[in-house]
Amino acid sequence: MRWPGRGVGRGLGRGGAAPAVDAAFLLDLCAGALAAGSALPRTLAVVGRHLGGPDGAALVRAGSTLGLGGSWAAAWADAPPAAAAVGAALATGWEAGASPGPQLRAAADRVRRDRRARVRTAAGSLAVRLTLPLGLCFLPAFALLGLVPVVLGLASGLGW
């Protein structure tokens, strides 16, 4: 049963466009459906239909193409980045006949690890870029509130 207005890809992002889908989330969705025993073309079609948006349409198209016996390249042509990540994770398994579940989970872990590395790099860069402005703000305050009274106190004690 589907409820109107509910679902992952139903909301609109900026400018009325569908929001970008997290590639790791999409990989986990497909891995979960495959772990439940669904065939790969059926998994792609069902996840894509419930996801909606351009990524969902690409998954539906890929599942339908593969289900009808189309080539792997034709199934994933012009796929958005998150859907293309699913296709890249499944490519070797489809051609070699390997189980796709571990490949999808490994790809999702890799996406998350890369994202964490980018966030750590950005945080380190931000700390370096904030040092000079914060120093320029706090140094005058420290001088006026900390050093000037001490110097004036010492100067008055010396009889100046």
Short mmCIF file of N, CA and C in Angstrom, two decimals:
data_model
loop_
_atom_site.label_atom_id
_atom_site.label_comp_id
_atom_site.label_asym_id
_atom_site.label_seq_id
_atom_site.Cartn_x
_atom_site.Cartn_y
_atom_site.Cartn_z
N MET A 1 0.84 -1.17 0.00
CA MET A 1 0.00 0.00 0.00
C MET A 1 0.89 1.24 0.00
N ARG A 2 0.58 2.19 -0.84
CA ARG A 2 1.36 3.43 -0.92
C ARG A 2 0.49 4.59 -0.48
N TRP A 3 1.07 5.45 0.33
CA TRP A 3 0.37 6.63 0.78
C TRP A 3 0.78 7.81 -0.09
N PRO A 4 -0.18 8.64 -0.48
CA PRO A 4 0.18 9.78 -1.29
C PRO A 4 1.06 10.76 -0.52
N GLY A 5 2.07 11.27 -1.20
CA GLY A 5 2.93 12.26 -0.59
C GLY A 5 3.99 11.69 0.32
N ARG A 6 4.07 10.39 0.46
CA ARG A 6 5.08 9.78 1.31
C ARG A 6 6.09 9.07 0.43
N GLY A 7 7.30 8.99 0.90
CA GLY A 7 8.33 8.28 0.17
C GLY A 7 9.61 9.08 0.19
N VAL A 8 10.67 8.44 -0.23
CA VAL A 8 11.98 9.05 -0.15
C VAL A 8 12.14 10.16 -1.16
N GLY A 9 11.76 9.97 -2.39
CA GLY A 9 12.04 10.94 -3.43
C GLY A 9 10.89 11.87 -3.73
N ARG A 10 9.94 12.04 -2.84
CA ARG A 10 8.74 12.80 -3.15
C ARG A 10 8.91 14.31 -2.97
N GLY A 11 9.76 14.73 -2.03
CA GLY A 11 9.91 16.16 -1.75
C GLY A 11 10.64 16.87 -2.86
N LEU A 12 10.46 18.16 -2.91
CA LEU A 12 11.15 18.95 -3.91
C LEU A 12 12.27 19.74 -3.25
N GLY A 13 13.38 19.80 -3.94
CA GLY A 13 14.52 20.55 -3.44
C GLY A 13 14.44 21.99 -3.90
N ARG A 14 15.58 22.64 -3.98
CA ARG A 14 15.62 24.03 -4.41
C ARG A 14 15.22 24.14 -5.86
N GLY A 15 14.43 25.13 -6.17
CA GLY A 15 14.05 25.37 -7.56
C GLY A 15 13.05 24.37 -8.10
N GLY A 16 12.40 23.58 -7.26
CA GLY A 16 11.40 22.63 -7.72
C GLY A 16 12.00 21.33 -8.23
N ALA A 17 13.32 21.16 -8.16
CA ALA A 17 13.95 19.93 -8.63
C ALA A 17 13.95 18.89 -7.51
N ALA A 18 13.97 17.63 -7.89
CA ALA A 18 14.02 16.55 -6.90
C ALA A 18 15.36 16.62 -6.17
N PRO A 19 15.37 16.38 -4.85
CA PRO A 19 16.63 16.44 -4.10
C PRO A 19 17.57 15.31 -4.51
N ALA A 20 18.85 15.55 -4.35
CA ALA A 20 19.84 14.53 -4.68
C ALA A 20 19.73 13.37 -3.69
N VAL A 21 19.89 12.18 -4.20
CA VAL A 21 19.81 10.98 -3.37
C VAL A 21 21.21 10.61 -2.92
N ASP A 22 21.35 10.25 -1.66
CA ASP A 22 22.63 9.82 -1.12
C ASP A 22 22.99 8.47 -1.73
N ALA A 23 24.18 8.38 -2.34
CA ALA A 23 24.60 7.16 -3.02
C ALA A 23 24.71 5.99 -2.03
N ALA A 24 25.23 6.24 -0.83
CA ALA A 24 25.37 5.17 0.16
C ALA A 24 24.01 4.63 0.58
N PHE A 25 23.04 5.53 0.75
CA PHE A 25 21.68 5.11 1.09
C PHE A 25 21.09 4.25 -0.02
N LEU A 26 21.28 4.65 -1.25
CA LEU A 26 20.75 3.91 -2.39
C LEU A 26 21.42 2.53 -2.50
N LEU A 27 22.71 2.48 -2.27
CA LEU A 27 23.42 1.19 -2.29
C LEU A 27 22.90 0.27 -1.18
N ASP A 28 22.65 0.84 -0.01
CA ASP A 28 22.10 0.03 1.10
C ASP A 28 20.69 -0.46 0.80
N LEU A 29 19.88 0.38 0.17
CA LEU A 29 18.52 -0.05 -0.20
C LEU A 29 18.57 -1.25 -1.15
N CYS A 30 19.41 -1.15 -2.15
CA CYS A 30 19.51 -2.26 -3.12
C CYS A 30 20.08 -3.51 -2.46
N ALA A 31 21.06 -3.34 -1.57
CA ALA A 31 21.62 -4.50 -0.86
C ALA A 31 20.57 -5.17 0.01
N GLY A 32 19.75 -4.39 0.67
CA GLY A 32 18.68 -4.96 1.49
C GLY A 32 17.66 -5.72 0.68
N ALA A 33 17.29 -5.17 -0.47
CA ALA A 33 16.33 -5.86 -1.33
C ALA A 33 16.91 -7.15 -1.88
N LEU A 34 18.18 -7.13 -2.23
CA LEU A 34 18.81 -8.35 -2.73
C LEU A 34 18.97 -9.38 -1.62
N ALA A 35 19.24 -8.93 -0.40
CA ALA A 35 19.36 -9.86 0.73
C ALA A 35 18.03 -10.54 1.03
N ALA A 36 16.92 -9.88 0.67
CA ALA A 36 15.60 -10.46 0.89
C ALA A 36 15.27 -11.52 -0.15
N GLY A 37 16.11 -11.67 -1.17
CA GLY A 37 15.92 -12.74 -2.14
C GLY A 37 15.41 -12.30 -3.49
N SER A 38 15.33 -11.04 -3.74
CA SER A 38 14.84 -10.54 -5.02
C SER A 38 15.94 -10.64 -6.09
N ALA A 39 15.54 -10.85 -7.32
CA ALA A 39 16.49 -10.86 -8.43
C ALA A 39 16.95 -9.44 -8.71
N LEU A 40 18.13 -9.30 -9.30
CA LEU A 40 18.71 -7.98 -9.51
C LEU A 40 17.84 -7.07 -10.38
N PRO A 41 17.35 -7.50 -11.55
CA PRO A 41 16.51 -6.59 -12.33
C PRO A 41 15.24 -6.18 -11.59
N ARG A 42 14.64 -7.10 -10.88
CA ARG A 42 13.43 -6.79 -10.11
C ARG A 42 13.76 -5.82 -8.97
N THR A 43 14.89 -6.04 -8.29
CA THR A 43 15.32 -5.15 -7.22
C THR A 43 15.48 -3.73 -7.72
N LEU A 44 16.16 -3.57 -8.84
CA LEU A 44 16.39 -2.24 -9.39
C LEU A 44 15.07 -1.56 -9.74
N ALA A 45 14.17 -2.30 -10.34
CA ALA A 45 12.89 -1.73 -10.75
C ALA A 45 12.05 -1.33 -9.54
N VAL A 46 11.99 -2.18 -8.53
CA VAL A 46 11.16 -1.89 -7.35
C VAL A 46 11.74 -0.73 -6.53
N VAL A 47 13.03 -0.76 -6.29
CA VAL A 47 13.67 0.32 -5.53
C VAL A 47 13.53 1.64 -6.30
N GLY A 48 13.73 1.60 -7.59
CA GLY A 48 13.60 2.81 -8.40
C GLY A 48 12.19 3.36 -8.41
N ARG A 49 11.20 2.48 -8.50
CA ARG A 49 9.81 2.91 -8.52
C ARG A 49 9.42 3.58 -7.20
N HIS A 50 9.90 3.06 -6.09
CA HIS A 50 9.56 3.64 -4.79
C HIS A 50 10.42 4.84 -4.45
N LEU A 51 11.59 4.94 -5.04
CA LEU A 51 12.48 6.07 -4.78
C LEU A 51 12.00 7.32 -5.49
N GLY A 52 11.63 7.21 -6.74
CA GLY A 52 11.16 8.36 -7.50
C GLY A 52 12.31 9.26 -7.92
N GLY A 53 11.99 10.32 -8.63
CA GLY A 53 13.00 11.27 -9.08
C GLY A 53 13.85 10.71 -10.20
N PRO A 54 14.87 11.43 -10.61
CA PRO A 54 15.71 10.98 -11.71
C PRO A 54 16.50 9.71 -11.38
N ASP A 55 16.94 9.58 -10.13
CA ASP A 55 17.67 8.37 -9.74
C ASP A 55 16.75 7.15 -9.79
N GLY A 56 15.54 7.30 -9.31
CA GLY A 56 14.59 6.20 -9.37
C GLY A 56 14.24 5.81 -10.79
N ALA A 57 14.06 6.81 -11.66
CA ALA A 57 13.76 6.51 -13.06
C ALA A 57 14.92 5.78 -13.72
N ALA A 58 16.15 6.16 -13.38
CA ALA A 58 17.31 5.45 -13.95
C ALA A 58 17.37 4.01 -13.47
N LEU A 59 17.03 3.77 -12.19
CA LEU A 59 17.03 2.40 -11.69
C LEU A 59 15.93 1.57 -12.35
N VAL A 60 14.76 2.16 -12.53
CA VAL A 60 13.66 1.44 -13.21
C VAL A 60 14.08 1.10 -14.63
N ARG A 61 14.68 2.07 -15.32
CA ARG A 61 15.12 1.84 -16.69
C ARG A 61 16.19 0.74 -16.75
N ALA A 62 17.14 0.77 -15.81
CA ALA A 62 18.19 -0.25 -15.79
C ALA A 62 17.60 -1.63 -15.49
N GLY A 63 16.70 -1.71 -14.51
CA GLY A 63 16.08 -3.00 -14.19
C GLY A 63 15.27 -3.54 -15.34
N SER A 64 14.53 -2.68 -16.02
CA SER A 64 13.73 -3.12 -17.16
C SER A 64 14.61 -3.57 -18.31
N THR A 65 15.67 -2.83 -18.57
CA THR A 65 16.59 -3.19 -19.66
C THR A 65 17.26 -4.53 -19.39
N LEU A 66 17.74 -4.71 -18.17
CA LEU A 66 18.39 -5.98 -17.82
C LEU A 66 17.40 -7.13 -17.81
N GLY A 67 16.18 -6.87 -17.35
CA GLY A 67 15.16 -7.91 -17.34
C GLY A 67 14.76 -8.37 -18.73
N LEU A 68 14.85 -7.46 -19.69
CA LEU A 68 14.52 -7.80 -21.07
C LEU A 68 15.72 -8.32 -21.86
N GLY A 69 16.87 -8.45 -21.21
CA GLY A 69 18.04 -9.02 -21.86
C GLY A 69 18.94 -7.99 -22.52
N GLY A 70 18.80 -6.72 -22.18
CA GLY A 70 19.64 -5.68 -22.75
C GLY A 70 21.05 -5.73 -22.18
N SER A 71 21.93 -4.97 -22.79
CA SER A 71 23.33 -4.95 -22.34
C SER A 71 23.47 -4.11 -21.08
N TRP A 72 24.55 -4.36 -20.35
CA TRP A 72 24.82 -3.63 -19.13
C TRP A 72 25.05 -2.15 -19.42
N ALA A 73 25.81 -1.87 -20.48
CA ALA A 73 26.11 -0.47 -20.83
C ALA A 73 24.84 0.28 -21.21
N ALA A 74 23.93 -0.35 -21.93
CA ALA A 74 22.68 0.30 -22.32
C ALA A 74 21.79 0.53 -21.10
N ALA A 75 21.84 -0.36 -20.13
CA ALA A 75 20.99 -0.23 -18.94
C ALA A 75 21.40 0.97 -18.09
N TRP A 76 22.69 1.28 -18.05
CA TRP A 76 23.16 2.33 -17.16
C TRP A 76 23.56 3.60 -17.90
N ALA A 77 23.25 3.72 -19.17
CA ALA A 77 23.59 4.91 -19.93
C ALA A 77 22.82 6.12 -19.39
N ASP A 78 23.50 7.23 -19.24
CA ASP A 78 22.92 8.50 -18.78
C ASP A 78 22.28 8.40 -17.40
N ALA A 79 22.84 7.60 -16.52
CA ALA A 79 22.30 7.49 -15.15
C ALA A 79 22.86 8.62 -14.29
N PRO A 80 22.05 9.18 -13.39
CA PRO A 80 22.55 10.20 -12.45
C PRO A 80 23.63 9.61 -11.54
N PRO A 81 24.38 10.45 -10.83
CA PRO A 81 25.52 9.96 -10.05
C PRO A 81 25.19 8.85 -9.03
N ALA A 82 24.12 8.98 -8.28
CA ALA A 82 23.81 7.96 -7.27
C ALA A 82 23.43 6.64 -7.93
N ALA A 83 22.65 6.69 -9.00
CA ALA A 83 22.29 5.47 -9.72
C ALA A 83 23.50 4.88 -10.42
N ALA A 84 24.38 5.74 -10.93
CA ALA A 84 25.60 5.26 -11.58
C ALA A 84 26.51 4.55 -10.58
N ALA A 85 26.49 4.99 -9.30
CA ALA A 85 27.27 4.31 -8.26
C ALA A 85 26.76 2.88 -8.05
N VAL A 86 25.45 2.69 -8.13
CA VAL A 86 24.88 1.34 -8.02
C VAL A 86 25.33 0.50 -9.20
N GLY A 87 25.26 1.08 -10.40
CA GLY A 87 25.69 0.36 -11.59
C GLY A 87 27.16 -0.01 -11.55
N ALA A 88 28.00 0.90 -11.07
CA ALA A 88 29.43 0.62 -10.97
C ALA A 88 29.71 -0.48 -9.95
N ALA A 89 28.97 -0.46 -8.84
CA ALA A 89 29.17 -1.48 -7.81
C ALA A 89 28.73 -2.86 -8.27
N LEU A 90 27.75 -2.91 -9.15
CA LEU A 90 27.20 -4.19 -9.59
C LEU A 90 27.82 -4.72 -10.87
N ALA A 91 28.60 -3.91 -11.57
CA ALA A 91 29.10 -4.29 -12.90
C ALA A 91 29.91 -5.59 -12.88
N THR A 92 30.87 -5.69 -12.00
CA THR A 92 31.73 -6.88 -11.96
C THR A 92 30.93 -8.12 -11.59
N GLY A 93 30.05 -7.99 -10.62
CA GLY A 93 29.24 -9.13 -10.20
C GLY A 93 28.29 -9.60 -11.29
N TRP A 94 27.74 -8.68 -12.06
CA TRP A 94 26.82 -9.04 -13.14
C TRP A 94 27.56 -9.80 -14.24
N GLU A 95 28.75 -9.33 -14.57
CA GLU A 95 29.51 -9.96 -15.65
C GLU A 95 30.15 -11.27 -15.21
N ALA A 96 30.55 -11.36 -13.93
CA ALA A 96 31.24 -12.56 -13.45
C ALA A 96 30.30 -13.53 -12.75
N GLY A 97 29.10 -13.10 -12.42
CA GLY A 97 28.16 -13.98 -11.75
C GLY A 97 28.37 -14.05 -10.24
N ALA A 98 29.00 -13.04 -9.68
CA ALA A 98 29.26 -13.02 -8.23
C ALA A 98 28.04 -12.47 -7.49
N SER A 99 27.99 -12.72 -6.21
CA SER A 99 26.89 -12.22 -5.38
C SER A 99 26.98 -10.70 -5.27
N PRO A 100 25.89 -10.00 -5.56
CA PRO A 100 25.95 -8.53 -5.55
C PRO A 100 25.85 -7.89 -4.17
N GLY A 101 25.35 -8.60 -3.19
CA GLY A 101 25.15 -8.02 -1.86
C GLY A 101 26.43 -7.49 -1.23
N PRO A 102 27.48 -8.31 -1.12
CA PRO A 102 28.73 -7.80 -0.53
C PRO A 102 29.34 -6.65 -1.33
N GLN A 103 29.18 -6.67 -2.64
CA GLN A 103 29.72 -5.58 -3.45
C GLN A 103 29.00 -4.27 -3.15
N LEU A 104 27.68 -4.34 -2.98
CA LEU A 104 26.92 -3.14 -2.68
C LEU A 104 27.26 -2.59 -1.30
N ARG A 105 27.40 -3.49 -0.31
CA ARG A 105 27.75 -3.03 1.03
C ARG A 105 29.15 -2.43 1.06
N ALA A 106 30.09 -3.04 0.34
CA ALA A 106 31.45 -2.50 0.28
C ALA A 106 31.48 -1.14 -0.40
N ALA A 107 30.70 -0.99 -1.46
CA ALA A 107 30.63 0.30 -2.15
C ALA A 107 30.02 1.37 -1.25
N ALA A 108 28.98 1.02 -0.49
CA ALA A 108 28.37 1.98 0.43
C ALA A 108 29.36 2.39 1.52
N ASP A 109 30.12 1.43 2.04
CA ASP A 109 31.14 1.75 3.04
C ASP A 109 32.21 2.66 2.46
N ARG A 110 32.60 2.41 1.21
CA ARG A 110 33.61 3.24 0.55
C ARG A 110 33.09 4.68 0.36
N VAL A 111 31.83 4.82 -0.04
CA VAL A 111 31.25 6.16 -0.21
C VAL A 111 31.25 6.90 1.12
N ARG A 112 30.86 6.23 2.19
CA ARG A 112 30.83 6.87 3.50
C ARG A 112 32.24 7.23 4.00
N ARG A 113 33.20 6.35 3.75
CA ARG A 113 34.58 6.60 4.17
C ARG A 113 35.14 7.81 3.41
N ASP A 114 34.88 7.89 2.10
CA ASP A 114 35.34 9.04 1.32
C ASP A 114 34.69 10.32 1.79
N ARG A 115 33.41 10.26 2.12
CA ARG A 115 32.70 11.44 2.61
C ARG A 115 33.29 11.91 3.95
N ARG A 116 33.58 10.96 4.85
CA ARG A 116 34.18 11.34 6.14
C ARG A 116 35.56 11.98 5.93
N ALA A 117 36.34 11.45 4.99
CA ALA A 117 37.66 12.02 4.72
C ALA A 117 37.53 13.45 4.18
N ARG A 118 36.55 13.68 3.30
CA ARG A 118 36.35 15.04 2.77
C ARG A 118 35.91 15.99 3.89
N VAL A 119 35.07 15.52 4.80
CA VAL A 119 34.61 16.37 5.89
C VAL A 119 35.77 16.70 6.83
N ARG A 120 36.61 15.73 7.14
CA ARG A 120 37.76 16.00 8.02
C ARG A 120 38.73 16.99 7.37
N THR A 121 38.95 16.84 6.08
CA THR A 121 39.83 17.76 5.37
C THR A 121 39.25 19.17 5.38
N ALA A 122 37.95 19.28 5.15
CA ALA A 122 37.31 20.59 5.16
C ALA A 122 37.35 21.21 6.55
N ALA A 123 37.18 20.41 7.60
CA ALA A 123 37.22 20.92 8.97
C ALA A 123 38.63 21.41 9.31
N GLY A 124 39.65 20.68 8.90
CA GLY A 124 41.02 21.11 9.14
C GLY A 124 41.34 22.39 8.39
N SER A 125 40.85 22.50 7.17
CA SER A 125 41.06 23.70 6.38
C SER A 125 40.35 24.89 7.01
N LEU A 126 39.16 24.67 7.54
CA LEU A 126 38.42 25.75 8.20
C LEU A 126 39.16 26.25 9.43
N ALA A 127 39.73 25.34 10.21
CA ALA A 127 40.47 25.74 11.41
C ALA A 127 41.66 26.62 11.04
N VAL A 128 42.34 26.29 9.96
CA VAL A 128 43.48 27.09 9.52
C VAL A 128 43.02 28.46 9.03
N ARG A 129 41.92 28.48 8.27
CA ARG A 129 41.43 29.75 7.73
C ARG A 129 40.84 30.66 8.81
N LEU A 130 40.38 30.11 9.93
CA LEU A 130 39.81 30.93 10.99
C LEU A 130 40.84 31.48 11.97
N THR A 131 42.06 30.99 11.93
CA THR A 131 43.07 31.41 12.88
C THR A 131 43.38 32.91 12.77
N LEU A 132 43.62 33.41 11.59
CA LEU A 132 43.96 34.82 11.42
C LEU A 132 42.81 35.75 11.80
N PRO A 133 41.58 35.55 11.31
CA PRO A 133 40.50 36.46 11.73
C PRO A 133 40.25 36.44 13.24
N LEU A 134 40.27 35.26 13.85
CA LEU A 134 40.06 35.20 15.29
C LEU A 134 41.20 35.86 16.05
N GLY A 135 42.40 35.67 15.57
CA GLY A 135 43.55 36.33 16.19
C GLY A 135 43.45 37.83 16.10
N LEU A 136 43.02 38.34 14.95
CA LEU A 136 42.87 39.78 14.78
C LEU A 136 41.75 40.35 15.65
N CYS A 137 40.77 39.55 15.98
CA CYS A 137 39.69 40.01 16.86
C CYS A 137 40.09 39.96 18.33
N PHE A 138 40.74 38.87 18.75
CA PHE A 138 41.03 38.68 20.17
C PHE A 138 42.30 39.39 20.62
N LEU A 139 43.26 39.61 19.75
CA LEU A 139 44.50 40.25 20.16
C LEU A 139 44.28 41.69 20.64
N PRO A 140 43.54 42.53 19.93
CA PRO A 140 43.29 43.88 20.46
C PRO A 140 42.50 43.86 21.77
N ALA A 141 41.55 42.97 21.90
CA ALA A 141 40.78 42.89 23.14
C ALA A 141 41.67 42.47 24.29
N PHE A 142 42.55 41.51 24.05
CA PHE A 142 43.48 41.07 25.09
C PHE A 142 44.41 42.21 25.49
N ALA A 143 44.89 42.94 24.49
CA ALA A 143 45.81 44.04 24.79
C ALA A 143 45.10 45.14 25.58
N LEU A 144 43.87 45.50 25.17
CA LEU A 144 43.17 46.58 25.85
C LEU A 144 42.66 46.19 27.23
N LEU A 145 42.21 44.99 27.40
CA LEU A 145 41.62 44.57 28.68
C LEU A 145 42.61 43.87 29.61
N GLY A 146 43.69 43.37 29.05
CA GLY A 146 44.63 42.63 29.89
C GLY A 146 45.94 43.34 30.11
N LEU A 147 46.54 43.86 29.06
CA LEU A 147 47.87 44.43 29.18
C LEU A 147 47.86 45.91 29.58
N VAL A 148 46.96 46.69 29.01
CA VAL A 148 46.95 48.13 29.28
C VAL A 148 46.72 48.40 30.78
N PRO A 149 45.77 47.77 31.46
CA PRO A 149 45.63 48.04 32.90
C PRO A 149 46.86 47.65 33.71
N VAL A 150 47.52 46.57 33.33
CA VAL A 150 48.72 46.15 34.06
C VAL A 150 49.83 47.18 33.86
N VAL A 151 50.02 47.63 32.62
CA VAL A 151 51.07 48.61 32.33
C VAL A 151 50.76 49.93 33.04
N LEU A 152 49.49 50.37 33.02
CA LEU A 152 49.12 51.60 33.72
C LEU A 152 49.31 51.46 35.23
N GLY A 153 49.01 50.31 35.76
CA GLY A 153 49.21 50.07 37.20
C GLY A 153 50.68 50.10 37.56
N LEU A 154 51.51 49.51 36.74
CA LEU A 154 52.95 49.54 37.00
C LEU A 154 53.51 50.95 36.84
N ALA A 155 53.00 51.67 35.84
CA ALA A 155 53.50 53.02 35.60
C ALA A 155 53.12 53.95 36.76
N SER A 156 51.92 53.80 37.31
CA SER A 156 51.51 54.65 38.43
C SER A 156 52.30 54.28 39.70
N GLY A 157 52.67 53.05 39.84
CA GLY A 157 53.46 52.62 40.99
C GLY A 157 54.89 53.11 40.93
N LEU A 158 55.39 53.37 39.74
CA LEU A 158 56.76 53.85 39.60
C LEU A 158 56.84 55.38 39.71
N GLY A 159 55.69 56.03 39.74
CA GLY A 159 55.67 57.46 39.95
C GLY A 159 55.64 58.23 38.63
N TRP A 160 55.25 57.67 37.62
CA TRP A 160 55.21 58.42 36.34
C TRP A 160 54.01 59.22 36.28
#
